[in-house]
Amino acid sequence: MLVLITYDVNTEDAAGRKRLRQIAKQCVNHGQRVQNSVFECLLDAAQCRMLQAKLLTIMDEKSDSLRFYYLGKNYQTKIEHFGIKAGYDPQDILML
Amino acid sequence: MLVLITYDVNTEDAAGRKRLRQIAKQCVNHGQRVQNSVFECLLDAAQCRMLQAKLLTIMDEKSDSLRFYYLGKNYQTKIEHFGIKAGYDPQDILML
């Protein structure tokens, strides 16, 4: 299933920038960074639980915001993109 | 249906910050800002087309990225939130 992960952190702060880098590193193992703090990951239920647990250890729950959106298997028709960084098929990434 | 709108713009630039404010203004008419550049809007198909048209006139297609995710009507089980700014039900906002 496709899991959209959005992460809000104050990147004026060096520690915040570090957390964003760490979040991105974990997410791109399973998908792609589609915007600065938006990641699309292809995960099964077990991978999703593991990634969620990792991200929760990285984030600062008192200052950051982390949201997960579960788009299911038929996500291709549920996404539209405009502007720079054109849309991609996350399945292509995993097949490499 | 719930439409998730994510907007990536360089906010180090005054013009970029202005575009983000304008995007936010349009989106919060139909929902809520859940993160700095992430908006959840409750829209029917016609409203969605109108909002999309407005946002496309605001964004700079050569430097910004705008993504729409269509989460349908049964979105409540498709969202999980951690950290600050706890989850909300966008239907509550429209009922005010």
XYZ file of N, CA, C and O in Angstrom:
768
model
N 0.847 -1.195 0.000
C 0.000 0.000 0.000
C 0.881 1.243 0.000
O 2.027 1.202 0.435
N 0.294 2.320 -0.521
C 1.050 3.576 -0.506
C 0.732 4.336 0.778
O -0.437 4.527 1.127
N 1.794 4.728 1.465
C 1.649 5.522 2.683
C 2.306 6.883 2.436
O 3.481 6.957 2.074
N 1.509 7.912 2.594
C 2.022 9.267 2.447
C 2.414 9.750 3.838
O 1.616 9.647 4.785
N 3.622 10.247 3.954
C 4.112 10.710 5.257
C 4.464 12.186 5.141
O 5.248 12.572 4.271
N 3.855 12.998 5.984
C 4.172 14.430 5.976
C 4.747 14.800 7.342
O 4.274 14.345 8.379
N 5.797 15.617 7.306
C 6.547 15.907 8.535
C 6.769 17.409 8.642
O 7.325 18.028 7.744
N 6.305 17.986 9.712
C 6.445 19.428 9.920
C 7.422 19.665 11.062
O 7.189 19.224 12.189
N 8.505 20.353 10.749
C 9.528 20.619 11.754
C 10.105 21.992 11.461
O 10.142 22.431 10.309
N 10.539 22.697 12.491
C 11.158 24.000 12.300
C 12.587 23.800 11.792
O 13.479 23.431 12.546
N 12.801 24.085 10.491
C 14.129 23.851 9.916
C 15.037 25.072 10.029
O 16.129 25.080 9.483
N 14.585 26.111 10.760
C 15.503 27.214 11.072
C 16.493 26.759 12.146
O 17.537 27.367 12.354
N 16.141 25.689 12.803
C 16.919 25.140 13.900
C 17.756 23.963 13.374
O 17.246 23.108 12.654
N 19.065 23.930 13.725
C 19.951 22.872 13.214
C 19.453 21.490 13.626
O 19.502 20.538 12.839
N 18.971 21.366 14.854
C 18.473 20.068 15.325
C 17.247 19.648 14.513
O 17.072 18.466 14.194
N 16.413 20.614 14.148
C 15.233 20.332 13.323
C 15.637 19.845 11.937
O 15.076 18.888 11.415
N 16.630 20.525 11.365
C 17.118 20.105 10.041
C 17.688 18.689 10.106
O 17.486 17.889 9.199
N 18.365 18.390 11.201
C 18.943 17.043 11.360
C 17.826 16.003 11.428
O 17.894 14.946 10.794
N 16.770 16.311 12.202
C 15.654 15.348 12.302
C 14.998 15.149 10.943
O 14.653 14.031 10.572
N 14.834 16.243 10.176
C 14.235 16.109 8.841
C 15.100 15.214 7.953
O 14.591 14.353 7.234
N 16.425 15.386 8.009
C 17.331 14.533 7.224
C 17.174 13.073 7.629
O 17.153 12.175 6.786
N 17.056 12.835 8.944
C 16.931 11.452 9.431
C 15.594 10.834 9.016
O 15.532 9.662 8.641
N 14.527 11.637 9.099
C 13.200 11.162 8.664
C 13.262 10.805 7.177
O 12.810 9.738 6.749
N 13.863 11.717 6.381
C 13.953 11.494 4.932
C 14.732 10.218 4.629
O 14.328 9.421 3.784
N 15.832 10.022 5.337
C 16.678 8.842 5.111
C 15.882 7.557 5.318
O 15.973 6.618 4.529
N 15.084 7.521 6.374
C 14.272 6.324 6.647
C 13.220 6.140 5.561
O 12.993 5.030 5.082
N 12.575 7.251 5.163
C 11.462 7.146 4.203
C 11.940 6.744 2.813
O 11.287 5.950 2.144
N 13.088 7.280 2.381
C 13.510 6.989 1.005
C 14.000 5.552 0.849
O 14.160 5.086 -0.273
N 14.197 4.852 1.943
C 14.464 3.411 1.840
C 13.251 2.672 1.283
O 13.377 1.543 0.812
N 12.084 3.264 1.406
C 10.837 2.594 1.001
C 10.066 3.371 -0.057
O 8.929 3.020 -0.353
N 10.629 4.440 -0.584
C 9.861 5.208 -1.558
C 10.613 6.435 -2.001
O 11.800 6.347 -2.319
N 9.960 7.557 -1.987
C 10.592 8.747 -2.539
C 10.125 10.011 -1.831
O 8.996 10.090 -1.342
N 11.029 10.985 -1.831
C 10.703 12.309 -1.299
C 10.069 13.077 -2.452
O 10.727 13.334 -3.460
N 8.798 13.420 -2.333
C 8.122 14.112 -3.429
C 8.077 15.618 -3.214
O 7.904 16.379 -4.163
N 8.196 16.033 -1.970
C 8.361 17.452 -1.646
C 9.317 17.508 -0.465
O 9.721 16.473 0.067
N 9.674 18.726 -0.034
C 10.691 18.860 1.009
C 10.381 18.026 2.255
O 11.260 17.373 2.809
N 9.112 18.014 2.675
C 8.765 17.248 3.878
C 7.568 16.332 3.629
O 6.773 16.078 4.525
N 7.480 15.839 2.390
C 6.416 14.902 2.001
C 7.053 13.689 1.334
O 7.832 13.838 0.386
N 6.697 12.507 1.834
C 7.306 11.270 1.358
C 6.208 10.282 0.984
O 5.201 10.171 1.692
N 6.413 9.571 -0.123
C 5.477 8.524 -0.521
C 6.213 7.197 -0.413
O 7.234 6.990 -1.083
N 5.702 6.298 0.425
C 6.382 5.033 0.682
C 5.463 3.858 0.346
O 4.289 3.879 0.695
N 6.031 2.850 -0.326
C 5.276 1.620 -0.595
C 5.627 0.617 0.490
O 6.774 0.162 0.576
N 4.652 0.272 1.300
C 4.912 -0.556 2.481
C 3.844 -1.616 2.641
O 2.673 -1.380 2.307
N 4.226 -2.775 3.193
C 3.193 -3.686 3.674
C 2.944 -3.339 5.138
O 3.613 -2.455 5.704
N 1.994 -4.022 5.758
C 1.582 -3.633 7.118
C 2.744 -3.714 8.114
O 2.921 -2.829 8.960
N 3.570 -4.762 7.988
C 4.683 -4.935 8.928
C 5.735 -3.848 8.730
O 6.243 -3.264 9.704
N 6.066 -3.565 7.452
C 7.038 -2.501 7.170
C 6.537 -1.150 7.680
O 7.302 -0.339 8.184
N 5.230 -0.952 7.538
C 4.649 0.310 7.979
C 4.799 0.486 9.485
O 5.192 1.553 9.956
N 4.510 -0.571 10.236
C 4.657 -0.499 11.700
C 6.110 -0.224 12.078
O 6.405 0.566 12.972
N 7.053 -0.893 11.384
C 8.477 -0.703 11.699
C 8.924 0.718 11.390
O 9.622 1.349 12.178
N 8.531 1.223 10.208
C 8.926 2.583 9.832
C 8.322 3.604 10.798
O 8.999 4.529 11.251
N 7.065 3.385 11.136
C 6.399 4.295 12.071
C 7.156 4.341 13.408
O 7.394 5.419 13.963
N 7.547 3.164 13.890
C 8.276 3.097 15.168
C 9.595 3.852 15.071
O 9.979 4.596 15.990
N 10.314 3.690 13.935
C 11.592 4.400 13.757
C 11.385 5.911 13.741
O 12.126 6.663 14.370
N 10.377 6.346 12.977
C 10.152 7.800 12.849
C 9.762 8.415 14.185
O 10.142 9.545 14.493
N 9.020 7.652 14.984
C 8.603 8.175 16.289
C 9.789 8.348 17.232
O 9.762 9.207 18.114
N 10.833 7.545 17.029
C 12.024 7.715 17.875
C 12.843 8.931 17.419
O 13.575 9.519 18.210
N 12.737 9.281 16.123
C 13.501 10.423 15.591
C 12.812 11.756 15.908
O 13.456 12.724 16.296
N 11.496 11.797 15.730
C 10.785 13.072 15.870
C 10.789 13.575 17.317
O 10.979 12.797 18.250
N 10.600 14.879 17.471
C 10.415 15.469 18.789
C 8.912 15.720 18.937
O 8.373 16.651 18.332
N 8.257 14.889 19.736
C 6.789 14.963 19.817
C 6.286 16.284 20.384
O 5.127 16.625 20.218
N 7.181 17.014 21.062
C 6.756 18.283 21.654
C 6.867 19.461 20.684
O 6.362 20.548 20.958
N 7.583 19.254 19.565
C 7.724 20.393 18.640
C 7.432 20.041 17.190
O 7.234 20.939 16.371
N 7.406 18.762 16.819
C 7.198 18.367 15.425
C 5.804 17.770 15.236
O 5.144 17.381 16.202
N 5.412 17.703 13.968
C 4.140 17.089 13.602
C 4.404 16.055 12.504
O 5.105 16.336 11.531
N 3.871 14.863 12.703
C 4.086 13.758 11.759
C 2.733 13.153 11.432
O 1.977 12.797 12.331
N 2.403 13.095 10.138
C 1.101 12.552 9.743
C 1.277 11.442 8.720
O 2.152 11.515 7.851
N 0.459 10.413 8.848
C 0.453 9.276 7.927
C -0.907 9.235 7.242
O -1.945 9.306 7.910
N -0.881 9.105 5.920
C -2.105 8.967 5.126
C -2.008 7.648 4.377
O -1.040 7.430 3.627
N -3.007 6.793 4.556
C -2.978 5.464 3.956
C -3.803 5.486 2.672
O -5.028 5.581 2.721
N -3.116 5.406 1.532
C -3.781 5.539 0.232
C -4.094 4.205 -0.435
O -4.588 4.190 -1.561
N -3.800 3.103 0.228
C -4.167 1.788 -0.295
C -3.338 1.358 -1.493
O -2.258 1.894 -1.758
N -3.871 0.361 -2.201
C -3.124 -0.212 -3.331
C -3.401 0.527 -4.630
O -2.553 0.584 -5.506
N -4.607 1.033 -4.777
C -4.980 1.704 -6.033
C -4.786 3.211 -5.909
O -5.722 3.988 -5.981
N -3.550 3.581 -5.680
C -3.259 4.985 -5.396
C -3.011 5.807 -6.664
O -3.048 7.032 -6.623
N -2.767 5.122 -7.792
C -2.355 5.855 -9.013
C -3.364 6.925 -9.409
O -2.977 7.997 -9.864
N -4.651 6.615 -9.239
C -5.685 7.569 -9.658
C -5.984 8.599 -8.568
O -6.813 9.480 -8.750
N -5.331 8.477 -7.425
C -5.646 9.343 -6.285
C -4.665 10.494 -6.121
O -4.709 11.210 -5.124
N -3.731 10.636 -7.067
C -2.681 11.643 -6.923
C -2.618 12.502 -8.189
O -2.654 11.974 -9.296
N -2.518 13.809 -8.001
C -2.292 14.709 -9.123
C -1.170 15.673 -8.752
O -1.095 16.139 -7.612
N -0.343 15.958 -9.730
C 0.818 16.803 -9.476
C 0.865 17.968 -10.452
O 0.573 17.804 -11.633
N 1.277 19.135 -9.947
C 1.484 20.311 -10.802
C 2.810 20.968 -10.409
O 3.214 20.941 -9.243
N 3.469 21.560 -11.392
C 4.708 22.289 -11.112
C 5.927 21.407 -11.201
O 5.917 20.376 -11.863
N 6.985 21.826 -10.504
C 8.257 21.101 -10.596
C 8.178 19.740 -9.920
O 7.254 19.466 -9.162
N 9.156 18.899 -10.191
C 9.243 17.528 -9.654
C 7.995 16.743 -10.049
O 7.099 16.509 -9.228
N 7.961 16.334 -11.289
C 6.790 15.634 -11.815
C 6.541 14.340 -11.070
O 7.443 13.781 -10.447
N 5.298 13.891 -11.150
C 4.879 12.665 -10.475
C 5.713 11.472 -10.912
O 6.293 11.462 -11.992
N 5.780 10.481 -10.069
C 6.543 9.260 -10.339
C 5.713 8.099 -9.830
O 4.773 8.269 -9.069
N 6.079 6.940 -10.259
C 5.413 5.728 -9.771
C 6.340 5.068 -8.758
O 7.393 4.560 -9.128
N 5.965 5.087 -7.460
C 6.883 4.557 -6.449
C 7.247 3.100 -6.688
O 8.288 2.627 -6.244
N 6.387 2.384 -7.412
C 6.675 0.984 -7.705
C 7.941 0.865 -8.561
O 8.696 -0.084 -8.426
N 8.162 1.854 -9.432
C 9.365 1.849 -10.262
C 10.620 1.846 -9.397
O 11.591 1.178 -9.692
N 10.557 2.621 -8.327
C 11.725 2.752 -7.450
C 12.051 1.410 -6.803
O 13.194 0.972 -6.788
N 11.028 0.722 -6.310
C 11.269 -0.534 -5.601
C 11.715 -1.640 -6.536
O 12.340 -2.598 -6.119
N 11.388 -1.498 -7.827
C 11.748 -2.542 -8.777
C 13.197 -2.431 -9.239
O 13.690 -3.306 -9.921
N 13.878 -1.351 -8.875
C 15.271 -1.164 -9.329
C 16.194 -2.207 -8.720
O 15.962 -2.648 -7.606
N -15.712 14.771 -0.440
C -14.502 13.947 -0.319
C -13.376 14.776 0.299
O -13.386 15.999 0.204
N -12.456 14.071 0.920
C -11.318 14.784 1.502
C -10.196 14.874 0.467
O -9.808 13.859 -0.126
N -9.718 16.082 0.265
C -8.602 16.303 -0.645
C -7.440 16.855 0.175
O -7.587 17.873 0.862
N -6.335 16.141 0.101
C -5.131 16.592 0.787
C -4.303 17.375 -0.223
O -4.058 16.902 -1.335
N -3.905 18.563 0.164
C -3.135 19.417 -0.746
C -1.793 19.729 -0.093
O -1.745 20.218 1.032
N -0.726 19.392 -0.799
C 0.613 19.690 -0.265
C 1.308 20.644 -1.239
O 1.208 20.493 -2.454
N 1.969 21.631 -0.679
C 2.538 22.711 -1.494
C 3.979 22.950 -1.078
O 4.261 23.220 0.087
N 4.877 22.832 -2.028
C 6.297 23.020 -1.749
C 6.769 24.303 -2.429
O 6.687 24.423 -3.647
N 7.228 25.233 -1.635
C 7.686 26.517 -2.179
C 8.872 26.982 -1.334
O 8.950 26.664 -0.143
N 9.797 27.707 -1.945
C 10.932 28.238 -1.208
C 10.481 29.448 -0.393
O 10.252 30.519 -0.944
N 10.355 29.257 0.937
C 9.848 30.351 1.774
C 10.968 31.264 2.288
O 10.725 32.139 3.110
N 12.201 31.041 1.801
C 13.262 32.011 2.111
C 13.041 33.271 1.275
O 13.609 34.327 1.554
N 12.246 33.128 0.246
C 11.970 34.196 -0.701
C 10.633 34.854 -0.328
O 9.656 34.158 -0.054
N 10.587 36.213 -0.293
C 9.355 36.911 0.114
C 8.182 36.562 -0.811
O 7.052 36.369 -0.358
N 8.469 36.449 -2.114
C 7.402 36.117 -3.064
C 6.872 34.708 -2.790
O 5.661 34.450 -2.898
N 7.760 33.799 -2.423
C 7.359 32.424 -2.088
C 6.476 32.403 -0.853
O 5.459 31.704 -0.810
N 6.873 33.191 0.168
C 6.059 33.255 1.390
C 4.678 33.818 1.076
O 3.668 33.358 1.606
N 4.631 34.805 0.182
C 3.347 35.402 -0.202
C 2.468 34.352 -0.894
O 1.270 34.248 -0.605
N 3.064 33.576 -1.820
C 2.279 32.548 -2.513
C 1.749 31.511 -1.519
O 0.607 31.080 -1.614
N 2.598 31.132 -0.528
C 2.140 30.165 0.475
C 0.963 30.727 1.269
O -0.019 30.029 1.530
N 1.032 32.010 1.635
C -0.094 32.641 2.359
C -1.358 32.611 1.505
O -2.458 32.336 1.998
N -1.198 32.890 0.202
C -2.367 32.911 -0.691
C -2.956 31.513 -0.881
O -4.175 31.338 -0.892
N -2.076 30.511 -1.020
C -2.530 29.112 -1.141
C -3.296 28.737 0.131
O -4.398 28.173 0.081
N -2.707 29.065 1.291
C -3.329 28.729 2.574
C -4.706 29.380 2.695
O -5.669 28.749 3.131
N -4.801 30.641 2.294
C -6.058 31.387 2.390
C -7.153 30.680 1.594
O -8.282 30.522 2.069
N -6.819 30.249 0.392
C -7.809 29.549 -0.436
C -8.206 28.210 0.196
O -9.387 27.854 0.234
N -7.201 27.475 0.693
C -7.474 26.128 1.224
C -8.299 26.179 2.512
O -9.190 25.346 2.704
N -8.012 27.131 3.397
C -8.713 27.138 4.685
C -10.178 27.547 4.537
O -10.962 27.375 5.465
N -10.548 28.068 3.383
C -11.981 28.284 3.125
C -12.742 26.964 3.059
O -13.964 26.944 3.199
N -12.024 25.879 2.790
C -12.671 24.573 2.599
C -12.161 23.519 3.574
O -12.474 22.338 3.403
N -11.355 23.903 4.538
C -10.817 22.877 5.421
C -9.846 23.461 6.418
O -10.124 24.501 7.016
N -8.714 22.846 6.565
C -7.783 23.289 7.601
C -6.340 23.045 7.209
O -6.030 22.106 6.470
N -5.495 23.915 7.745
C -4.052 23.759 7.568
C -3.594 22.814 8.665
O -3.695 23.153 9.847
N -3.108 21.641 8.290
C -2.706 20.671 9.314
C -1.205 20.695 9.559
O -0.733 20.250 10.607
N -0.457 21.182 8.571
C 0.973 21.431 8.753
C 1.281 22.710 7.968
O 0.408 23.257 7.300
N 2.532 23.166 8.034
C 2.860 24.452 7.409
C 2.450 24.516 5.936
O 1.927 25.528 5.480
N 2.666 23.449 5.182
C 2.304 23.465 3.764
C 1.463 22.252 3.380
O 1.548 21.745 2.267
N 0.652 21.788 4.338
C -0.257 20.649 4.114
C -1.661 21.067 4.551
O -1.859 21.537 5.676
N -2.615 20.881 3.651
C -3.991 21.319 3.889
C -4.941 20.156 3.626
O -4.765 19.413 2.665
N -5.942 20.015 4.473
C -6.982 19.010 4.258
C -8.283 19.752 3.977
O -8.759 20.528 4.815
N -8.858 19.506 2.805
C -10.061 20.228 2.385
C -11.183 19.253 2.089
O -10.970 18.233 1.446
N -12.387 19.590 2.536
C -13.576 18.801 2.212
C -14.257 19.461 1.026
O -14.759 20.580 1.139
N -14.284 18.765 -0.088
C -14.758 19.365 -1.341
C -15.637 18.383 -2.100
O -15.406 17.168 -2.051
N -16.613 18.928 -2.848
C -17.256 18.084 -3.848
C -16.482 18.283 -5.153
O -15.532 19.075 -5.213
N -16.875 17.563 -6.197
C -16.087 17.577 -7.433
C -15.986 18.983 -8.032
O -14.911 19.401 -8.488
N -17.096 19.730 -8.001
C -17.091 21.081 -8.589
C -16.198 22.017 -7.777
O -15.405 22.789 -8.336
N -16.317 21.949 -6.446
C -15.473 22.788 -5.581
C -13.996 22.460 -5.800
O -13.145 23.351 -5.795
N -13.722 21.182 -5.976
C -12.343 20.747 -6.163
C -11.762 21.348 -7.438
O -10.643 21.865 -7.437
N -12.540 21.303 -8.525
C -12.070 21.879 -9.790
C -11.828 23.385 -9.634
O -10.838 23.923 -10.124
N -12.723 24.073 -8.931
C -12.580 25.521 -8.757
C -11.353 25.863 -7.919
O -10.593 26.772 -8.250
N -11.183 25.119 -6.814
C -10.028 25.383 -5.948
C -8.735 25.103 -6.704
O -7.776 25.884 -6.636
N -8.717 24.000 -7.445
C -7.525 23.644 -8.213
C -7.173 24.766 -9.209
O -6.013 25.157 -9.327
N -8.193 25.286 -9.881
C -7.962 26.369 -10.850
C -7.378 27.597 -10.155
O -6.435 28.223 -10.648
N -7.919 27.938 -8.967
C -7.411 29.102 -8.225
C -5.949 28.895 -7.815
O -5.123 29.795 -7.955
N -5.664 27.706 -7.297
C -4.296 27.454 -6.807
C -3.292 27.491 -7.957
O -2.161 27.956 -7.789
N -3.723 27.010 -9.118
C -2.813 27.002 -10.268
C -2.485 28.424 -10.742
O -1.411 28.655 -11.292
N -3.404 29.361 -10.502
C -3.096 30.744 -10.880
C -2.149 31.391 -9.857
O -1.418 32.308 -10.191
N -2.176 30.898 -8.617
C -1.304 31.462 -7.572
C 0.119 30.902 -7.671
O 1.092 31.624 -7.555
N 0.222 29.582 -7.865
C 1.540 28.940 -7.820
C 2.419 29.385 -8.992
O 1.920 29.846 -10.020
N 3.729 29.240 -8.795
C 4.685 29.452 -9.878
C 5.097 28.071 -10.373
O 5.853 27.368 -9.695
N 4.600 27.682 -11.525
C 4.815 26.302 -12.000
C 6.287 25.988 -12.268
O 6.655 24.830 -12.347
N 7.098 27.055 -12.405
C 8.517 26.820 -12.691
C 9.353 26.631 -11.429
O 10.511 26.235 -11.487
N 8.776 26.976 -10.267
C 9.589 26.839 -9.055
C 8.866 26.129 -7.912
O 9.506 25.687 -6.963
N 7.543 26.012 -7.972
C 6.791 25.399 -6.869
C 6.285 24.007 -7.259
O 6.236 23.662 -8.437
N 5.891 23.249 -6.247
C 5.314 21.928 -6.460
C 3.995 21.851 -5.691
O 3.924 22.232 -4.515
N 2.957 21.402 -6.376
C 1.621 21.329 -5.776
C 1.071 19.937 -6.042
O 1.038 19.491 -7.191
N 0.669 19.244 -4.970
C 0.152 17.886 -5.140
C -1.215 17.758 -4.488
O -1.471 18.326 -3.420
N -2.083 17.011 -5.138
C -3.423 16.724 -4.637
C -3.538 15.218 -4.404
O -3.195 14.435 -5.284
N -4.047 14.861 -3.241
C -4.295 13.451 -2.906
C -5.778 13.317 -2.571
O -6.278 14.011 -1.677
N -6.450 12.422 -3.284
C -7.891 12.265 -3.128
C -8.164 11.103 -2.182
O -7.954 9.942 -2.544
N -8.632 11.427 -0.979
C -8.811 10.394 0.052
C -10.248 9.904 0.175
O -10.540 9.095 1.054
N -11.132 10.373 -0.666
C -12.507 9.866 -0.689
C -13.324 10.301 0.511
O -12.980 11.257 1.222
N -14.442 9.591 0.703
C -15.369 9.967 1.780
C -15.012 9.319 3.111
O -15.282 9.865 4.175
N -14.451 8.113 3.036
C -14.145 7.390 4.278
C -12.684 7.602 4.669
O -11.893 6.676 4.715
N -12.369 8.860 4.916
C -10.977 9.232 5.163
C -10.571 9.085 6.623
O -9.386 9.066 6.944
N -11.581 8.979 7.514
C -11.264 9.017 8.959
C -10.265 7.929 9.364
O -9.419 8.165 10.218
N -10.381 6.754 8.750
C -9.504 5.642 9.132
C -8.180 5.679 8.362
O -7.327 4.827 8.580
N -8.044 6.644 7.470
C -6.856 6.678 6.604
C -5.801 7.671 7.071
O -4.837 7.929 6.373
N -6.034 8.282 8.233
C -5.119 9.320 8.710
C -4.662 9.009 10.126
O -5.480 8.643 10.974
N -3.368 9.157 10.365
C -2.845 9.028 11.727
C -1.913 10.206 11.993
O -1.149 10.607 11.118
N -1.998 10.725 13.194
C -1.213 11.907 13.543
C -0.384 11.655 14.804
O -0.856 11.034 15.751
N 0.848 12.207 14.799
C 1.706 12.154 15.989
C 2.326 13.531 16.205
O 2.600 14.252 15.246
N 2.550 13.863 17.451
C 3.211 15.127 17.773
C 2.241 16.271 17.941
O 1.072 16.068 18.254
N 2.741 17.483 17.715
C 1.920 18.677 17.950
C 0.817 18.804 16.904
O 0.851 18.148 15.881
N -0.134 19.686 17.178
C -1.287 19.921 16.315
C -2.051 18.628 16.093
O -1.953 18.007 15.034
N -2.795 18.242 17.095
C -3.507 16.966 17.049
C -4.502 16.934 15.906
O -4.948 17.975 15.422
N -4.833 15.719 15.494
C -5.776 15.510 14.406
C -7.120 16.181 14.684
O -7.482 16.447 15.828
N -7.848 16.461 13.644
C -9.147 17.113 13.754
C -10.058 16.473 12.717
O -9.614 15.786 11.803
N -11.334 16.696 12.853
C -12.290 16.209 11.862
C -12.707 17.384 10.991
O -13.378 18.297 11.471
N -12.303 17.425 9.712
C -12.605 18.599 8.892
C -14.100 18.866 8.779
O -14.510 20.003 8.540
N -14.912 17.837 9.000
C -16.356 18.024 8.931
C -16.823 18.985 10.031
O -17.763 19.748 9.836
N -16.136 18.930 11.174
C -16.473 19.839 12.276
C -16.333 21.293 11.843
O -17.134 22.139 12.192
N -15.283 21.562 11.093
C -14.998 22.931 10.677
C -16.114 23.447 9.763
O -16.616 24.546 9.937
N -16.522 22.597 8.810
C -17.534 23.035 7.861
C -18.903 23.180 8.506
O -19.758 23.886 8.005
N -19.109 22.492 9.625
C -20.404 22.548 10.288
C -20.557 23.808 11.135
O -21.638 24.094 11.617
N -19.477 24.551 11.343
C -19.551 25.748 12.193
C -20.448 26.814 11.577
O -20.497 26.940 10.371
